[in-house]
GROMACS .gro file of C-alpha atoms in nm:
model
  154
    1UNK     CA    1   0.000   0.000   0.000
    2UNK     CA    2   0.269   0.243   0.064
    3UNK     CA    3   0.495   0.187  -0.235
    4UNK     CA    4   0.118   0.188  -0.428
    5UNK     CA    5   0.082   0.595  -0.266
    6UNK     CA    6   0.458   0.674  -0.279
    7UNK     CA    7   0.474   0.617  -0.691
    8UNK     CA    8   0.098   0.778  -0.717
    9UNK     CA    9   0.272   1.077  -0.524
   10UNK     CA   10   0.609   1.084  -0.771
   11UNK     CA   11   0.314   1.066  -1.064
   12UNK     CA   12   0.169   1.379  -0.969
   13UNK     CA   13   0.459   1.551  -0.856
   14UNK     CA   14   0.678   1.508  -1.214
   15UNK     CA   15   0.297   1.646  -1.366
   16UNK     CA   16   0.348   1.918  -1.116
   17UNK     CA   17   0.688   1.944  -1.234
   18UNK     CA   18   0.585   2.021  -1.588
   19UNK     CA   19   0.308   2.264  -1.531
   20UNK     CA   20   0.556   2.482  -1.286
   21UNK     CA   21   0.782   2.482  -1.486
   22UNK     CA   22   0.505   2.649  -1.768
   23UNK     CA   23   0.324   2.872  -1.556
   24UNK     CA   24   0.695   2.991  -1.447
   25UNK     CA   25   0.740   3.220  -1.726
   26UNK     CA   26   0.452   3.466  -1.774
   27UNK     CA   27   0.404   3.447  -2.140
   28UNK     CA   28   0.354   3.112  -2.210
   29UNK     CA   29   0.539   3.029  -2.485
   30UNK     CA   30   0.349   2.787  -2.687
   31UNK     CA   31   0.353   2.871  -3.043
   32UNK     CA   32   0.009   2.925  -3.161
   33UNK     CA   33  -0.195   2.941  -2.803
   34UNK     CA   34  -0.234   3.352  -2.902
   35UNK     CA   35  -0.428   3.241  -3.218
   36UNK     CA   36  -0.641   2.976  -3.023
   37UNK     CA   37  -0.684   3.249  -2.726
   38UNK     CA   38  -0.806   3.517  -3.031
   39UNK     CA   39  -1.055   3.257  -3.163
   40UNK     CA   40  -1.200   3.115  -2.875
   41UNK     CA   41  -1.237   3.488  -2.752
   42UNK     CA   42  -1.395   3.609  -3.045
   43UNK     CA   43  -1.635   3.284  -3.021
   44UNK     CA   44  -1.688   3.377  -2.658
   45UNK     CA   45  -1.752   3.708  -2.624
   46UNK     CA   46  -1.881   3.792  -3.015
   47UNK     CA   47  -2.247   3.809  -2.829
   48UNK     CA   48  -2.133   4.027  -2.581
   49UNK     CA   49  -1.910   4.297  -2.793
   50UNK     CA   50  -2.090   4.466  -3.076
   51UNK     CA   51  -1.709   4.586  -3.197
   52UNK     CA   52  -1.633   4.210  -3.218
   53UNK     CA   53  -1.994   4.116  -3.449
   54UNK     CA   54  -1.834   4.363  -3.698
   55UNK     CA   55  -1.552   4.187  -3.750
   56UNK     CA   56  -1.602   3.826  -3.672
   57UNK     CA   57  -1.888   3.571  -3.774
   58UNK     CA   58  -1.893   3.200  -3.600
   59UNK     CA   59  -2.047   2.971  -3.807
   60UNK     CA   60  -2.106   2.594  -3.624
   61UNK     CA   61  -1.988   2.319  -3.794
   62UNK     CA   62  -1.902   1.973  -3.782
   63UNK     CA   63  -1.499   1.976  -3.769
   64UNK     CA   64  -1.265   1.803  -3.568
   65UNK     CA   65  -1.150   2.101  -3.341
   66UNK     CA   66  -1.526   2.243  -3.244
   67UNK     CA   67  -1.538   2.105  -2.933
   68UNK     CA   68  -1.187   2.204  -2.803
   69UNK     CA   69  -1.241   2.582  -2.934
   70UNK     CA   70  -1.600   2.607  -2.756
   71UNK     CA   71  -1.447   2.464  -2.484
   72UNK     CA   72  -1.177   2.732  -2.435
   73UNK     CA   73  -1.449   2.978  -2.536
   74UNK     CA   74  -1.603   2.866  -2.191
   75UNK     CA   75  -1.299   2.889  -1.997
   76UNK     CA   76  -1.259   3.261  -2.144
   77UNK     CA   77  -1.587   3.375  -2.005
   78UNK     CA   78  -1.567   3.201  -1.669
   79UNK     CA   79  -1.187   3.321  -1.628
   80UNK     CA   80  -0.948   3.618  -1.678
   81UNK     CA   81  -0.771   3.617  -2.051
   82UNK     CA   82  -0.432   3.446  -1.887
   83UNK     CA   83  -0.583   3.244  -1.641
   84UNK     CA   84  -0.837   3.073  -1.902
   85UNK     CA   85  -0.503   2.986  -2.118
   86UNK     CA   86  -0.332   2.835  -1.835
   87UNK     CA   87  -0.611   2.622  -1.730
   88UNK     CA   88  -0.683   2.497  -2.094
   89UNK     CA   89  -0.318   2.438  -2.162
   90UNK     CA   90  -0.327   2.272  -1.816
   91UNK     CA   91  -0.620   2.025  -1.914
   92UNK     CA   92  -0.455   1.972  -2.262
   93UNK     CA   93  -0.195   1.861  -2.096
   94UNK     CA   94  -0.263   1.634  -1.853
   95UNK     CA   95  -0.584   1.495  -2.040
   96UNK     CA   96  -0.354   1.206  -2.227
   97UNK     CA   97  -0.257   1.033  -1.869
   98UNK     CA   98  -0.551   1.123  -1.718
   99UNK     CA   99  -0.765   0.915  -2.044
  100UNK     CA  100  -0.481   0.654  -2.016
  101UNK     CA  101  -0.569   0.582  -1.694
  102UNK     CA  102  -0.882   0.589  -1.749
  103UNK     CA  103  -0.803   0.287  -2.033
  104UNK     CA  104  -0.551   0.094  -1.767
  105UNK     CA  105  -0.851   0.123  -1.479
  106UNK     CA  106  -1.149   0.009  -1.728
  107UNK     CA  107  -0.971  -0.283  -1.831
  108UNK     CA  108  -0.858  -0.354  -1.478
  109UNK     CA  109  -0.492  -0.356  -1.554
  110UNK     CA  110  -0.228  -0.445  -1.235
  111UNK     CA  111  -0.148  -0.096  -1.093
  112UNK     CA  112   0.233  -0.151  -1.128
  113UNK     CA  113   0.217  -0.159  -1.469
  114UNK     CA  114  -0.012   0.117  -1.507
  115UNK     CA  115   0.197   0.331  -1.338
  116UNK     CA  116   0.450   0.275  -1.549
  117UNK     CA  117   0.204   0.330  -1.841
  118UNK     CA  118   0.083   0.636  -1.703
  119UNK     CA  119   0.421   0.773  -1.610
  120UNK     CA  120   0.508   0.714  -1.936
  121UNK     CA  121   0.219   0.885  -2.120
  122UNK     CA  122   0.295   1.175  -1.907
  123UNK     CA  123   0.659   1.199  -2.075
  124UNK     CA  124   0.480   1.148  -2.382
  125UNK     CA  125   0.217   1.462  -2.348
  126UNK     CA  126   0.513   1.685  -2.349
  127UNK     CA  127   0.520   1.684  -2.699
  128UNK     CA  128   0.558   1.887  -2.989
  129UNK     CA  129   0.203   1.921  -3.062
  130UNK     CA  130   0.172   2.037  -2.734
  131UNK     CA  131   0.509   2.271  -2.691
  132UNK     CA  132   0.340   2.389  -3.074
  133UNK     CA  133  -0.035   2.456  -2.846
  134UNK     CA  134  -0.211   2.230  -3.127
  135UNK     CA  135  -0.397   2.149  -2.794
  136UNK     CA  136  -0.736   2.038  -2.977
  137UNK     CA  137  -0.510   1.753  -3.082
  138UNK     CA  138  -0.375   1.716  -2.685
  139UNK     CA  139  -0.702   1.723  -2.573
  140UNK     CA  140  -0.847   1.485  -2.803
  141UNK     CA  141  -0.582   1.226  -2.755
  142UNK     CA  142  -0.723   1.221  -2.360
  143UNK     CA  143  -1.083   1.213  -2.512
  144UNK     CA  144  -0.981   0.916  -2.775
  145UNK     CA  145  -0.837   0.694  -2.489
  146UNK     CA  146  -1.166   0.733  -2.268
  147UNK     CA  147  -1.381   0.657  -2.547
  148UNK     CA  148  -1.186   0.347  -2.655
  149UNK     CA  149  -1.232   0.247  -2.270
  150UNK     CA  150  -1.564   0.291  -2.319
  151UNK     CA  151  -1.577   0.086  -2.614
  152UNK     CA  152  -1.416  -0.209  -2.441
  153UNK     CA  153  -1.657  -0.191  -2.132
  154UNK     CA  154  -1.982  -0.258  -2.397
   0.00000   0.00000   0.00000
């Protein structure tokens, strides 16, 4: 039981780690997180701000990265500008080990090995497409894994 808490604890402290070490510098220097934060504020507030209905039109439809841009249109109107980034880079992130063990618990895998798996996955969501805020593809990853778990449970 205590070697089970002690690697759960080293989990969420290398994921604490990594988000620090982000929220460290002010700017957040992901490549195209100001173009995602301009979208899903224009999505977000073009209701509220005539200025923005002169310059902007949303028009729903069924593409891959709806969801994640009404999603961070959300967090925009619940939270300040920089705060609503952090938080959606923050869920990007952490939403592939958090779906991957989601898989490892649906399909009742030994927790050694999914700690491993997860520890692992957490390495992995420090990539590219991340460090590059393509973080409707982050955050779908997470959402893929869940839904294959679901899959398997039917």
């Amino acid at each position: 039981m205590q070697n089970r808490n002690l690697r759960g604890a080293i989990i969420l402290l290398i994921a604490a780690l990594y988000i620090f070490s982000w929220l460290q510098d002010g700017t957040m220097m992901f490549i195209d997180l100001p173009n995602h934060t301009a979208r899903a504020y224009a999505i977000g507030h073009l209701n509220l701000d005539p200025s923005l209905q002169e310059r902007f039109v949303f028009t729903p439809s069924f593409t891959s990265y709806i969801g994640g841009d009404l999603f961070f249109a959300v967090l925009l109107l619940l939270f300040p500008l920089a705060l609503g980034s952090k938080i959606f880079v923050i869920i990007s992130f952490l939403s592939l080990p958090a779906g991957m063990a989601y898989l490892l618990r649906s399909i009742r895998a030994p927790r050694e090995q999914s700690d491993i798996i997860i520890l692992l996955s957490l390495f992995l969501a420090a990539n590219w497409f991340l460090l590059s805020a393509y973080l409707n593809f982050c955050l779908g990853l997470g959402i893929s894994l869940v839904s294959l778990a679901w899959a398997l449970k039917l």
